[in-house]
């Protein structure tokens, strides 16, 4: 296979659970010395299904169950990385902050998304993108207002004194400062360190509720091998619903928040899910964090309505867990 045909070869990427498809040329042509480009070049010449570990600070090359290149990073921010790599070279390098702001602020208008993209650019070794993001941050940062005296009547008059003595400085009269209302700022959530996430209201003492949902398939045929437990009960995905900071504190690195990345710590969501499909492991994690199961229910599909395989049973299940308030 020639190098030209290899450059137009498509590559499937699994970035934090989000699937992307691009070409080798798009991912490697603009910045061939970046960590991302070296990872793609390495994946096209390696044996699928075998993980390759590089100890020289490179990104670890590994594949998921569908032989796609897997990168354990933020899948939502990778769309902006692809947009950057697909742009023309003369439209990417910004000679001034104004030109750089024209396309970056339109593509990524939210400051918290640009902050998260800056972290991803540093991880993938895209130095030029990091420089442009830094320029945009400096150009959009508001200037500090000049310190002026808005109440000249509060300055006491300077008494006449001997010219040989040290000049007196004007002094302000003692006034009572009234408290100013605090302005709420949306916090930047540190997704990398999930154990340190705390909510803004209510703390983590409880009481709190977490709902675990999953869809499962049961195979009741007699020809199932006794050693294959995945065919007897197959769980497609375990969803997590509850307050954002509580779910992150409980499941930490096992939680995937790519479907709702901008949720505030004290906000509620039902779009998180676990990176594994082991139901009992999720229950054990909740039990270790002090949660108890309150109730559960199952909705099973009938085999006589729309189910072509009478030995298969489909079920939608949810379980509600509760953590009482901690005693102070």
PDB file of C-alpha atoms in Angstrom:
ATOM      1  CA  UNK A   1       0.000   0.000   0.000  1.00  0.00           C
ATOM      2  CA  UNK A   2       1.458   3.377  -1.026  1.00  0.00           C
ATOM      3  CA  UNK A   3       1.783   6.357   1.301  1.00  0.00           C
ATOM      4  CA  UNK A   4      -0.798   8.293  -0.726  1.00  0.00           C
ATOM      5  CA  UNK A   5      -3.415   5.577  -0.349  1.00  0.00           C
ATOM      6  CA  UNK A   6      -2.604   5.311   3.355  1.00  0.00           C
ATOM      7  CA  UNK A   7      -3.163   9.048   3.884  1.00  0.00           C
ATOM      8  CA  UNK A   8      -6.749   8.806   2.583  1.00  0.00           C
ATOM      9  CA  UNK A   9      -7.514   5.751   4.707  1.00  0.00           C
ATOM     10  CA  UNK A  10     -10.333   6.277   7.214  1.00  0.00           C
ATOM     11  CA  UNK A  11      -9.783   5.788  10.927  1.00  0.00           C
ATOM     12  CA  UNK A  12     -12.481   5.142  13.548  1.00  0.00           C
ATOM     13  CA  UNK A  13     -11.771   6.752  16.914  1.00  0.00           C
ATOM     14  CA  UNK A  14     -13.490   6.077  20.241  1.00  0.00           C
ATOM     15  CA  UNK A  15     -12.799   9.161  22.374  1.00  0.00           C
ATOM     16  CA  UNK A  16     -14.291   8.726  25.838  1.00  0.00           C
ATOM     17  CA  UNK A  17     -17.262   6.781  24.462  1.00  0.00           C
ATOM     18  CA  UNK A  18     -17.952   9.136  21.522  1.00  0.00           C
ATOM     19  CA  UNK A  19     -17.254   7.701  18.048  1.00  0.00           C
ATOM     20  CA  UNK A  20     -15.508   9.818  15.390  1.00  0.00           C
ATOM     21  CA  UNK A  21     -14.429   8.943  11.834  1.00  0.00           C
ATOM     22  CA  UNK A  22     -11.709  10.822   9.967  1.00  0.00           C
ATOM     23  CA  UNK A  23      -8.805  10.188   7.593  1.00  0.00           C
ATOM     24  CA  UNK A  24      -5.147   9.632   8.335  1.00  0.00           C
ATOM     25  CA  UNK A  25      -4.334  12.730   6.279  1.00  0.00           C
ATOM     26  CA  UNK A  26      -6.582  14.993   8.335  1.00  0.00           C
ATOM     27  CA  UNK A  27      -5.178  13.732  11.632  1.00  0.00           C
ATOM     28  CA  UNK A  28      -1.491  13.802  10.652  1.00  0.00           C
ATOM     29  CA  UNK A  29      -0.847  16.228   7.783  1.00  0.00           C
ATOM     30  CA  UNK A  30      -1.039  19.587   9.558  1.00  0.00           C
ATOM     31  CA  UNK A  31       1.056  18.691  12.635  1.00  0.00           C
ATOM     32  CA  UNK A  32       2.865  15.389  11.959  1.00  0.00           C
ATOM     33  CA  UNK A  33       5.025  15.734  15.089  1.00  0.00           C
ATOM     34  CA  UNK A  34       2.116  15.971  17.517  1.00  0.00           C
ATOM     35  CA  UNK A  35       1.290  13.136  19.902  1.00  0.00           C
ATOM     36  CA  UNK A  36      -2.045  12.593  18.149  1.00  0.00           C
ATOM     37  CA  UNK A  37      -0.411  12.263  14.721  1.00  0.00           C
ATOM     38  CA  UNK A  38       2.164   9.780  16.011  1.00  0.00           C
ATOM     39  CA  UNK A  39      -0.625   7.754  17.629  1.00  0.00           C
ATOM     40  CA  UNK A  40      -2.564   7.541  14.349  1.00  0.00           C
ATOM     41  CA  UNK A  41       0.548   6.633  12.347  1.00  0.00           C
ATOM     42  CA  UNK A  42       1.349   3.939  14.880  1.00  0.00           C
ATOM     43  CA  UNK A  43      -2.219   2.542  14.762  1.00  0.00           C
ATOM     44  CA  UNK A  44      -2.214   2.137  10.969  1.00  0.00           C
ATOM     45  CA  UNK A  45       0.886  -0.033  11.099  1.00  0.00           C
ATOM     46  CA  UNK A  46       0.070  -2.126  14.170  1.00  0.00           C
ATOM     47  CA  UNK A  47      -1.841  -5.374  14.664  1.00  0.00           C
ATOM     48  CA  UNK A  48      -5.455  -4.767  15.592  1.00  0.00           C
ATOM     49  CA  UNK A  49      -6.484  -6.097  18.981  1.00  0.00           C
ATOM     50  CA  UNK A  50      -3.059  -5.741  20.644  1.00  0.00           C
ATOM     51  CA  UNK A  51      -2.373  -2.808  22.966  1.00  0.00           C
ATOM     52  CA  UNK A  52       0.985  -1.070  22.528  1.00  0.00           C
ATOM     53  CA  UNK A  53       2.474   0.833  25.467  1.00  0.00           C
ATOM     54  CA  UNK A  54       5.032   3.576  24.780  1.00  0.00           C
ATOM     55  CA  UNK A  55       7.095   4.660  27.771  1.00  0.00           C
ATOM     56  CA  UNK A  56       8.458   7.843  26.130  1.00  0.00           C
ATOM     57  CA  UNK A  57       5.549  10.061  27.165  1.00  0.00           C
ATOM     58  CA  UNK A  58       3.417   9.193  24.121  1.00  0.00           C
ATOM     59  CA  UNK A  59      -0.293   8.393  24.148  1.00  0.00           C
ATOM     60  CA  UNK A  60      -0.948   4.724  24.840  1.00  0.00           C
ATOM     61  CA  UNK A  61      -2.280   2.923  21.782  1.00  0.00           C
ATOM     62  CA  UNK A  62      -5.191   0.627  22.564  1.00  0.00           C
ATOM     63  CA  UNK A  63      -8.323  -0.630  20.804  1.00  0.00           C
ATOM     64  CA  UNK A  64     -11.884  -1.137  21.972  1.00  0.00           C
ATOM     65  CA  UNK A  65     -14.033  -4.208  21.395  1.00  0.00           C
ATOM     66  CA  UNK A  66     -14.835  -3.061  17.820  1.00  0.00           C
ATOM     67  CA  UNK A  67     -11.114  -2.612  16.904  1.00  0.00           C
ATOM     68  CA  UNK A  68     -11.426   1.178  17.019  1.00  0.00           C
ATOM     69  CA  UNK A  69      -8.587   3.304  18.370  1.00  0.00           C
ATOM     70  CA  UNK A  70      -9.576   4.178  21.940  1.00  0.00           C
ATOM     71  CA  UNK A  71      -8.496   7.451  23.623  1.00  0.00           C
ATOM     72  CA  UNK A  72      -9.576   7.958  27.221  1.00  0.00           C
ATOM     73  CA  UNK A  73     -10.226  11.717  26.974  1.00  0.00           C
ATOM     74  CA  UNK A  74     -13.163  14.131  26.729  1.00  0.00           C
ATOM     75  CA  UNK A  75     -15.205  13.090  23.711  1.00  0.00           C
ATOM     76  CA  UNK A  76     -17.152  16.365  23.507  1.00  0.00           C
ATOM     77  CA  UNK A  77     -14.027  18.559  23.165  1.00  0.00           C
ATOM     78  CA  UNK A  78     -12.511  16.323  20.457  1.00  0.00           C
ATOM     79  CA  UNK A  79     -15.019  17.697  17.924  1.00  0.00           C
ATOM     80  CA  UNK A  80     -13.249  21.070  18.206  1.00  0.00           C
ATOM     81  CA  UNK A  81      -9.872  19.376  17.750  1.00  0.00           C
ATOM     82  CA  UNK A  82     -11.132  17.871  14.467  1.00  0.00           C
ATOM     83  CA  UNK A  83     -12.507  21.253  13.354  1.00  0.00           C
ATOM     84  CA  UNK A  84      -9.084  22.770  13.990  1.00  0.00           C
ATOM     85  CA  UNK A  85      -7.258  20.035  12.046  1.00  0.00           C
ATOM     86  CA  UNK A  86      -9.635  20.364   9.099  1.00  0.00           C
ATOM     87  CA  UNK A  87      -9.059  24.101   8.682  1.00  0.00           C
ATOM     88  CA  UNK A  88      -6.655  25.441   6.067  1.00  0.00           C
ATOM     89  CA  UNK A  89      -3.164  26.343   7.240  1.00  0.00           C
ATOM     90  CA  UNK A  90      -3.480  29.995   6.232  1.00  0.00           C
ATOM     91  CA  UNK A  91      -6.722  30.264   8.223  1.00  0.00           C
ATOM     92  CA  UNK A  92      -5.341  28.659  11.372  1.00  0.00           C
ATOM     93  CA  UNK A  93      -2.141  30.475  12.297  1.00  0.00           C
ATOM     94  CA  UNK A  94      -3.255  33.807  13.729  1.00  0.00           C
ATOM     95  CA  UNK A  95      -0.748  36.682  13.338  1.00  0.00           C
ATOM     96  CA  UNK A  96      -2.687  38.810  15.822  1.00  0.00           C
ATOM     97  CA  UNK A  97      -5.174  38.227  18.651  1.00  0.00           C
ATOM     98  CA  UNK A  98      -7.985  39.815  16.616  1.00  0.00           C
ATOM     99  CA  UNK A  99      -7.682  37.317  13.759  1.00  0.00           C
ATOM    100  CA  UNK A 100      -7.404  34.389  16.148  1.00  0.00           C
ATOM    101  CA  UNK A 101     -10.506  35.517  17.997  1.00  0.00           C
ATOM    102  CA  UNK A 102     -12.599  35.719  14.816  1.00  0.00           C
ATOM    103  CA  UNK A 103     -12.859  31.951  14.312  1.00  0.00           C
ATOM    104  CA  UNK A 104     -12.092  30.516  17.758  1.00  0.00           C
ATOM    105  CA  UNK A 105     -14.676  32.536  19.667  1.00  0.00           C
ATOM    106  CA  UNK A 106     -17.306  31.715  17.038  1.00  0.00           C
ATOM    107  CA  UNK A 107     -16.447  28.028  17.033  1.00  0.00           C
ATOM    108  CA  UNK A 108     -16.108  27.765  20.836  1.00  0.00           C
ATOM    109  CA  UNK A 109     -18.082  30.695  22.305  1.00  0.00           C
ATOM    110  CA  UNK A 110     -18.304  29.371  25.899  1.00  0.00           C
ATOM    111  CA  UNK A 111     -15.195  30.211  27.996  1.00  0.00           C
ATOM    112  CA  UNK A 112     -15.421  26.968  29.981  1.00  0.00           C
ATOM    113  CA  UNK A 113     -15.383  24.970  26.710  1.00  0.00           C
ATOM    114  CA  UNK A 114     -12.284  26.884  25.567  1.00  0.00           C
ATOM    115  CA  UNK A 115     -10.618  26.102  28.903  1.00  0.00           C
ATOM    116  CA  UNK A 116     -11.394  22.394  28.457  1.00  0.00           C
ATOM    117  CA  UNK A 117     -10.191  22.526  24.825  1.00  0.00           C
ATOM    118  CA  UNK A 118      -6.909  24.093  25.996  1.00  0.00           C
ATOM    119  CA  UNK A 119      -6.308  21.066  28.228  1.00  0.00           C
ATOM    120  CA  UNK A 120      -7.025  18.692  25.331  1.00  0.00           C
ATOM    121  CA  UNK A 121      -4.682  20.615  22.999  1.00  0.00           C
ATOM    122  CA  UNK A 122      -1.843  20.294  25.518  1.00  0.00           C
ATOM    123  CA  UNK A 123      -2.525  16.565  25.876  1.00  0.00           C
ATOM    124  CA  UNK A 124      -2.493  15.904  22.105  1.00  0.00           C
ATOM    125  CA  UNK A 125       0.631  18.030  21.594  1.00  0.00           C
ATOM    126  CA  UNK A 126      -1.075  20.631  19.365  1.00  0.00           C
ATOM    127  CA  UNK A 127       1.140  23.562  20.368  1.00  0.00           C
ATOM    128  CA  UNK A 128      -0.238  26.022  17.797  1.00  0.00           C
ATOM    129  CA  UNK A 129      -3.807  25.502  19.021  1.00  0.00           C
ATOM    130  CA  UNK A 130      -2.652  26.096  22.596  1.00  0.00           C
ATOM    131  CA  UNK A 131      -0.983  29.350  21.521  1.00  0.00           C
ATOM    132  CA  UNK A 132      -4.130  30.560  19.759  1.00  0.00           C
ATOM    133  CA  UNK A 133      -6.295  29.720  22.784  1.00  0.00           C
ATOM    134  CA  UNK A 134      -3.872  31.627  25.012  1.00  0.00           C
ATOM    135  CA  UNK A 135      -4.077  34.655  22.678  1.00  0.00           C
ATOM    136  CA  UNK A 136      -7.864  34.573  22.739  1.00  0.00           C
ATOM    137  CA  UNK A 137      -7.849  34.357  26.535  1.00  0.00           C
ATOM    138  CA  UNK A 138      -5.585  37.396  26.807  1.00  0.00           C
ATOM    139  CA  UNK A 139      -7.541  39.430  24.253  1.00  0.00           C
ATOM    140  CA  UNK A 140     -10.943  38.683  25.803  1.00  0.00           C
ATOM    141  CA  UNK A 141      -9.800  39.310  29.366  1.00  0.00           C
ATOM    142  CA  UNK A 142     -11.373  42.579  30.617  1.00  0.00           C
ATOM    143  CA  UNK A 143      -8.965  45.385  31.467  1.00  0.00           C
ATOM    144  CA  UNK A 144      -8.634  46.446  35.088  1.00  0.00           C
ATOM    145  CA  UNK A 145     -10.379  49.763  35.748  1.00  0.00           C
ATOM    146  CA  UNK A 146      -8.249  52.692  36.871  1.00  0.00           C
ATOM    147  CA  UNK A 147      -8.454  53.485  40.563  1.00  0.00           C
ATOM    148  CA  UNK A 148     -10.059  56.907  40.951  1.00  0.00           C
ATOM    149  CA  UNK A 149     -11.591  58.719  43.886  1.00  0.00           C
ATOM    150  CA  UNK A 150     -15.313  58.988  43.218  1.00  0.00           C
ATOM    151  CA  UNK A 151     -15.946  60.867  46.482  1.00  0.00           C
ATOM    152  CA  UNK A 152     -13.594  63.842  46.659  1.00  0.00           C
ATOM    153  CA  UNK A 153     -15.699  65.295  49.474  1.00  0.00           C
ATOM    154  CA  UNK A 154     -14.398  62.566  51.799  1.00  0.00           C
ATOM    155  CA  UNK A 155     -10.833  63.882  51.609  1.00  0.00           C
ATOM    156  CA  UNK A 156      -9.965  66.072  54.572  1.00  0.00           C
ATOM    157  CA  UNK A 157      -8.325  69.422  53.746  1.00  0.00           C
ATOM    158  CA  UNK A 158      -4.585  69.664  54.309  1.00  0.00           C
ATOM    159  CA  UNK A 159      -3.646  72.073  57.057  1.00  0.00           C
ATOM    160  CA  UNK A 160      -0.943  74.635  56.530  1.00  0.00           C
ATOM    161  CA  UNK A 161       2.401  73.427  57.812  1.00  0.00           C
ATOM    162  CA  UNK A 162       6.025  74.347  57.721  1.00  0.00           C
ATOM    163  CA  UNK A 163       7.679  73.821  54.348  1.00  0.00           C
ATOM    164  CA  UNK A 164      10.644  72.187  55.998  1.00  0.00           C
ATOM    165  CA  UNK A 165       8.565  69.387  57.436  1.00  0.00           C
ATOM    166  CA  UNK A 166       7.460  66.277  55.557  1.00  0.00           C
ATOM    167  CA  UNK A 167       4.432  66.977  53.350  1.00  0.00           C
ATOM    168  CA  UNK A 168       1.212  65.664  54.773  1.00  0.00           C
ATOM    169  CA  UNK A 169      -0.738  63.124  52.744  1.00  0.00           C
ATOM    170  CA  UNK A 170      -4.490  63.557  52.356  1.00  0.00           C
ATOM    171  CA  UNK A 171      -6.368  61.176  54.613  1.00  0.00           C
ATOM    172  CA  UNK A 172      -9.813  59.722  54.081  1.00  0.00           C
ATOM    173  CA  UNK A 173     -12.553  60.137  56.617  1.00  0.00           C
ATOM    174  CA  UNK A 174     -13.746  57.009  58.350  1.00  0.00           C
ATOM    175  CA  UNK A 175     -16.844  55.719  56.647  1.00  0.00           C
ATOM    176  CA  UNK A 176     -18.986  52.649  57.081  1.00  0.00           C
ATOM    177  CA  UNK A 177     -18.701  50.174  54.178  1.00  0.00           C
ATOM    178  CA  UNK A 178     -21.962  48.489  53.349  1.00  0.00           C
ATOM    179  CA  UNK A 179     -21.732  44.861  52.227  1.00  0.00           C
ATOM    180  CA  UNK A 180     -22.094  44.399  48.492  1.00  0.00           C
ATOM    181  CA  UNK A 181     -24.128  41.514  47.065  1.00  0.00           C
ATOM    182  CA  UNK A 182     -21.973  38.724  45.746  1.00  0.00           C
ATOM    183  CA  UNK A 183     -22.145  37.952  42.052  1.00  0.00           C
ATOM    184  CA  UNK A 184     -22.562  34.300  41.226  1.00  0.00           C
ATOM    185  CA  UNK A 185     -20.020  32.899  38.849  1.00  0.00           C
ATOM    186  CA  UNK A 186     -20.410  29.608  37.058  1.00  0.00           C
ATOM    187  CA  UNK A 187     -17.577  27.383  38.298  1.00  0.00           C
ATOM    188  CA  UNK A 188     -15.223  25.514  35.965  1.00  0.00           C
ATOM    189  CA  UNK A 189     -15.705  21.839  36.789  1.00  0.00           C
ATOM    190  CA  UNK A 190     -12.529  19.831  37.145  1.00  0.00           C
ATOM    191  CA  UNK A 191     -13.594  16.578  35.436  1.00  0.00           C
ATOM    192  CA  UNK A 192     -10.140  15.052  35.740  1.00  0.00           C
ATOM    193  CA  UNK A 193     -10.172  15.038  39.579  1.00  0.00           C
ATOM    194  CA  UNK A 194     -13.605  13.687  40.381  1.00  0.00           C
ATOM    195  CA  UNK A 195     -12.881  12.895  44.029  1.00  0.00           C
ATOM    196  CA  UNK A 196     -12.528  16.639  44.803  1.00  0.00           C
ATOM    197  CA  UNK A 197     -15.852  17.761  43.280  1.00  0.00           C
ATOM    198  CA  UNK A 198     -18.248  19.241  45.861  1.00  0.00           C
ATOM    199  CA  UNK A 199     -21.644  20.836  45.456  1.00  0.00           C
ATOM    200  CA  UNK A 200     -22.485  24.423  46.145  1.00  0.00           C
ATOM    201  CA  UNK A 201     -25.545  23.697  48.273  1.00  0.00           C
ATOM    202  CA  UNK A 202     -26.277  20.906  50.672  1.00  0.00           C
ATOM    203  CA  UNK A 203     -22.704  19.558  50.734  1.00  0.00           C
ATOM    204  CA  UNK A 204     -22.311  15.806  50.554  1.00  0.00           C
ATOM    205  CA  UNK A 205     -23.750  14.939  53.977  1.00  0.00           C
ATOM    206  CA  UNK A 206     -27.109  13.983  52.521  1.00  0.00           C
ATOM    207  CA  UNK A 207     -29.811  13.035  52.264  1.00  0.00           C
ATOM    208  CA  UNK A 208     -29.288  12.119  48.602  1.00  0.00           C
ATOM    209  CA  UNK A 209     -30.929   9.902  45.996  1.00  0.00           C
ATOM    210  CA  UNK A 210     -29.309   8.131  43.023  1.00  0.00           C
ATOM    211  CA  UNK A 211     -31.293   6.158  40.436  1.00  0.00           C
ATOM    212  CA  UNK A 212     -29.594   3.336  38.524  1.00  0.00           C
ATOM    213  CA  UNK A 213     -31.211   2.305  35.239  1.00  0.00           C
ATOM    214  CA  UNK A 214     -30.293  -0.483  32.866  1.00  0.00           C
ATOM    215  CA  UNK A 215     -31.693  -2.470  29.960  1.00  0.00           C
ATOM    216  CA  UNK A 216     -30.986  -6.176  29.984  1.00  0.00           C
ATOM    217  CA  UNK A 217     -31.540  -9.179  27.727  1.00  0.00           C
ATOM    218  CA  UNK A 218     -32.079 -12.697  29.087  1.00  0.00           C
ATOM    219  CA  UNK A 219     -31.430 -15.796  26.976  1.00  0.00           C
ATOM    220  CA  UNK A 220     -33.386 -18.775  28.352  1.00  0.00           C
ATOM    221  CA  UNK A 221     -32.514 -21.262  25.607  1.00  0.00           C
ATOM    222  CA  UNK A 222     -30.993 -24.559  26.709  1.00  0.00           C
ATOM    223  CA  UNK A 223     -28.170 -24.469  24.154  1.00  0.00           C
ATOM    224  CA  UNK A 224     -26.375 -21.637  25.962  1.00  0.00           C
ATOM    225  CA  UNK A 225     -22.930 -22.809  27.165  1.00  0.00           C
ATOM    226  CA  UNK A 226     -22.683 -22.886  30.943  1.00  0.00           C
ATOM    227  CA  UNK A 227     -19.387 -20.982  30.809  1.00  0.00           C
ATOM    228  CA  UNK A 228     -20.809 -18.060  28.794  1.00  0.00           C
ATOM    229  CA  UNK A 229     -22.550 -15.918  31.400  1.00  0.00           C
ATOM    230  CA  UNK A 230     -22.799 -12.897  29.060  1.00  0.00           C
ATOM    231  CA  UNK A 231     -25.433 -14.593  26.907  1.00  0.00           C
ATOM    232  CA  UNK A 232     -27.638 -15.489  29.859  1.00  0.00           C
ATOM    233  CA  UNK A 233     -27.937 -11.862  31.029  1.00  0.00           C
ATOM    234  CA  UNK A 234     -26.546  -9.070  28.899  1.00  0.00           C
ATOM    235  CA  UNK A 235     -26.643  -5.495  30.253  1.00  0.00           C
ATOM    236  CA  UNK A 236     -26.290  -2.948  27.450  1.00  0.00           C
ATOM    237  CA  UNK A 237     -25.620   0.190  29.513  1.00  0.00           C
ATOM    238  CA  UNK A 238     -25.984   1.321  33.140  1.00  0.00           C
ATOM    239  CA  UNK A 239     -27.349   4.873  33.421  1.00  0.00           C
ATOM    240  CA  UNK A 240     -26.926   7.093  36.489  1.00  0.00           C
ATOM    241  CA  UNK A 241     -29.358   9.852  37.523  1.00  0.00           C
ATOM    242  CA  UNK A 242     -28.979  12.256  40.425  1.00  0.00           C
ATOM    243  CA  UNK A 243     -27.058  15.322  41.520  1.00  0.00           C
ATOM    244  CA  UNK A 244     -23.900  15.836  39.463  1.00  0.00           C
ATOM    245  CA  UNK A 245     -21.349  16.211  42.270  1.00  0.00           C
ATOM    246  CA  UNK A 246     -22.788  13.292  44.286  1.00  0.00           C
ATOM    247  CA  UNK A 247     -22.668  10.877  41.339  1.00  0.00           C
ATOM    248  CA  UNK A 248     -19.078  11.952  40.536  1.00  0.00           C
ATOM    249  CA  UNK A 249     -17.999  11.479  44.148  1.00  0.00           C
ATOM    250  CA  UNK A 250     -19.538   7.999  44.322  1.00  0.00           C
ATOM    251  CA  UNK A 251     -18.410   6.529  40.976  1.00  0.00           C
ATOM    252  CA  UNK A 252     -15.377   8.787  40.258  1.00  0.00           C
ATOM    253  CA  UNK A 253     -13.425   7.466  37.237  1.00  0.00           C
ATOM    254  CA  UNK A 254     -16.105   4.854  36.394  1.00  0.00           C
ATOM    255  CA  UNK A 255     -18.570   7.641  35.470  1.00  0.00           C
ATOM    256  CA  UNK A 256     -18.884   8.911  31.881  1.00  0.00           C
ATOM    257  CA  UNK A 257     -20.313  12.446  31.656  1.00  0.00           C
ATOM    258  CA  UNK A 258     -19.728  13.048  27.923  1.00  0.00           C
ATOM    259  CA  UNK A 259     -23.496  13.283  27.210  1.00  0.00           C
ATOM    260  CA  UNK A 260     -23.946  16.151  29.726  1.00  0.00           C
ATOM    261  CA  UNK A 261     -20.493  17.784  30.118  1.00  0.00           C
ATOM    262  CA  UNK A 262     -21.622  21.290  31.183  1.00  0.00           C
ATOM    263  CA  UNK A 263     -23.765  20.277  34.159  1.00  0.00           C
ATOM    264  CA  UNK A 264     -23.029  22.366  37.273  1.00  0.00           C
ATOM    265  CA  UNK A 265     -21.967  20.492  40.451  1.00  0.00           C
ATOM    266  CA  UNK A 266     -25.275  21.210  42.222  1.00  0.00           C
ATOM    267  CA  UNK A 267     -27.364  20.445  39.116  1.00  0.00           C
ATOM    268  CA  UNK A 268     -29.331  17.268  38.475  1.00  0.00           C
ATOM    269  CA  UNK A 269     -28.917  15.046  35.439  1.00  0.00           C
ATOM    270  CA  UNK A 270     -30.133  11.733  34.050  1.00  0.00           C
ATOM    271  CA  UNK A 271     -27.631  11.446  31.154  1.00  0.00           C
ATOM    272  CA  UNK A 272     -24.588  10.030  32.945  1.00  0.00           C
ATOM    273  CA  UNK A 273     -23.660   6.378  32.510  1.00  0.00           C
ATOM    274  CA  UNK A 274     -20.980   3.983  33.735  1.00  0.00           C
ATOM    275  CA  UNK A 275     -17.974   2.886  31.724  1.00  0.00           C
ATOM    276  CA  UNK A 276     -18.561  -0.762  32.697  1.00  0.00           C
ATOM    277  CA  UNK A 277     -21.617  -3.017  32.454  1.00  0.00           C
ATOM    278  CA  UNK A 278     -21.234  -4.886  35.757  1.00  0.00           C
ATOM    279  CA  UNK A 279     -24.463  -4.249  37.648  1.00  0.00           C
ATOM    280  CA  UNK A 280     -23.365  -5.755  40.959  1.00  0.00           C
ATOM    281  CA  UNK A 281     -20.164  -3.690  40.905  1.00  0.00           C
ATOM    282  CA  UNK A 282     -22.287  -0.539  40.716  1.00  0.00           C
ATOM    283  CA  UNK A 283     -24.404  -1.735  43.644  1.00  0.00           C
ATOM    284  CA  UNK A 284     -21.281  -2.528  45.704  1.00  0.00           C
ATOM    285  CA  UNK A 285     -19.909   0.959  45.005  1.00  0.00           C
ATOM    286  CA  UNK A 286     -23.128   2.560  46.231  1.00  0.00           C
ATOM    287  CA  UNK A 287     -23.176   0.379  49.341  1.00  0.00           C
ATOM    288  CA  UNK A 288     -19.602   1.348  50.221  1.00  0.00           C
ATOM    289  CA  UNK A 289     -20.614   5.025  49.987  1.00  0.00           C
ATOM    290  CA  UNK A 290     -23.480   4.554  52.444  1.00  0.00           C
ATOM    291  CA  UNK A 291     -26.403   4.192  49.991  1.00  0.00           C
ATOM    292  CA  UNK A 292     -29.203   1.669  50.524  1.00  0.00           C
ATOM    293  CA  UNK A 293     -31.729   0.449  47.959  1.00  0.00           C
ATOM    294  CA  UNK A 294     -35.227   1.785  48.531  1.00  0.00           C
ATOM    295  CA  UNK A 295     -37.116   0.299  45.606  1.00  0.00           C
ATOM    296  CA  UNK A 296     -36.689  -1.279  42.182  1.00  0.00           C
ATOM    297  CA  UNK A 297     -38.962  -2.242  39.320  1.00  0.00           C
ATOM    298  CA  UNK A 298     -38.736  -4.084  36.007  1.00  0.00           C
ATOM    299  CA  UNK A 299     -40.683  -3.731  32.762  1.00  0.00           C
ATOM    300  CA  UNK A 300     -40.369  -6.934  30.724  1.00  0.00           C
ATOM    301  CA  UNK A 301     -41.393  -7.169  27.058  1.00  0.00           C
ATOM    302  CA  UNK A 302     -43.761  -9.967  26.158  1.00  0.00           C
ATOM    303  CA  UNK A 303     -42.428 -12.658  23.807  1.00  0.00           C
ATOM    304  CA  UNK A 304     -45.655 -12.627  21.791  1.00  0.00           C
ATOM    305  CA  UNK A 305     -45.484  -8.959  20.786  1.00  0.00           C
ATOM    306  CA  UNK A 306     -42.755  -8.009  18.349  1.00  0.00           C
ATOM    307  CA  UNK A 307     -40.148 -10.437  19.709  1.00  0.00           C
ATOM    308  CA  UNK A 308     -38.921 -12.733  16.946  1.00  0.00           C
ATOM    309  CA  UNK A 309     -36.911 -14.941  19.318  1.00  0.00           C
ATOM    310  CA  UNK A 310     -39.137 -16.613  21.933  1.00  0.00           C
ATOM    311  CA  UNK A 311     -36.120 -17.571  24.076  1.00  0.00           C
ATOM    312  CA  UNK A 312     -35.078 -13.939  24.578  1.00  0.00           C
ATOM    313  CA  UNK A 313     -36.642 -11.641  27.184  1.00  0.00           C
ATOM    314  CA  UNK A 314     -36.025  -7.883  27.182  1.00  0.00           C
ATOM    315  CA  UNK A 315     -36.353  -5.911  30.404  1.00  0.00           C
ATOM    316  CA  UNK A 316     -36.007  -2.246  31.418  1.00  0.00           C
ATOM    317  CA  UNK A 317     -35.100  -1.876  35.096  1.00  0.00           C
ATOM    318  CA  UNK A 318     -34.509   0.956  37.545  1.00  0.00           C
ATOM    319  CA  UNK A 319     -33.380   0.929  41.173  1.00  0.00           C
ATOM    320  CA  UNK A 320     -33.555   3.876  43.592  1.00  0.00           C
ATOM    321  CA  UNK A 321     -30.795   4.250  46.200  1.00  0.00           C
ATOM    322  CA  UNK A 322     -30.931   6.531  49.229  1.00  0.00           C
ATOM    323  CA  UNK A 323     -28.264   7.932  51.542  1.00  0.00           C
ATOM    324  CA  UNK A 324     -29.572   9.397  54.807  1.00  0.00           C
ATOM    325  CA  UNK A 325     -28.225  12.588  56.293  1.00  0.00           C
ATOM    326  CA  UNK A 326     -24.925  12.156  58.114  1.00  0.00           C
ATOM    327  CA  UNK A 327     -24.986  12.700  61.846  1.00  0.00           C
ATOM    328  CA  UNK A 328     -22.953  15.725  62.945  1.00  0.00           C
TER     329      UNK A 328
END
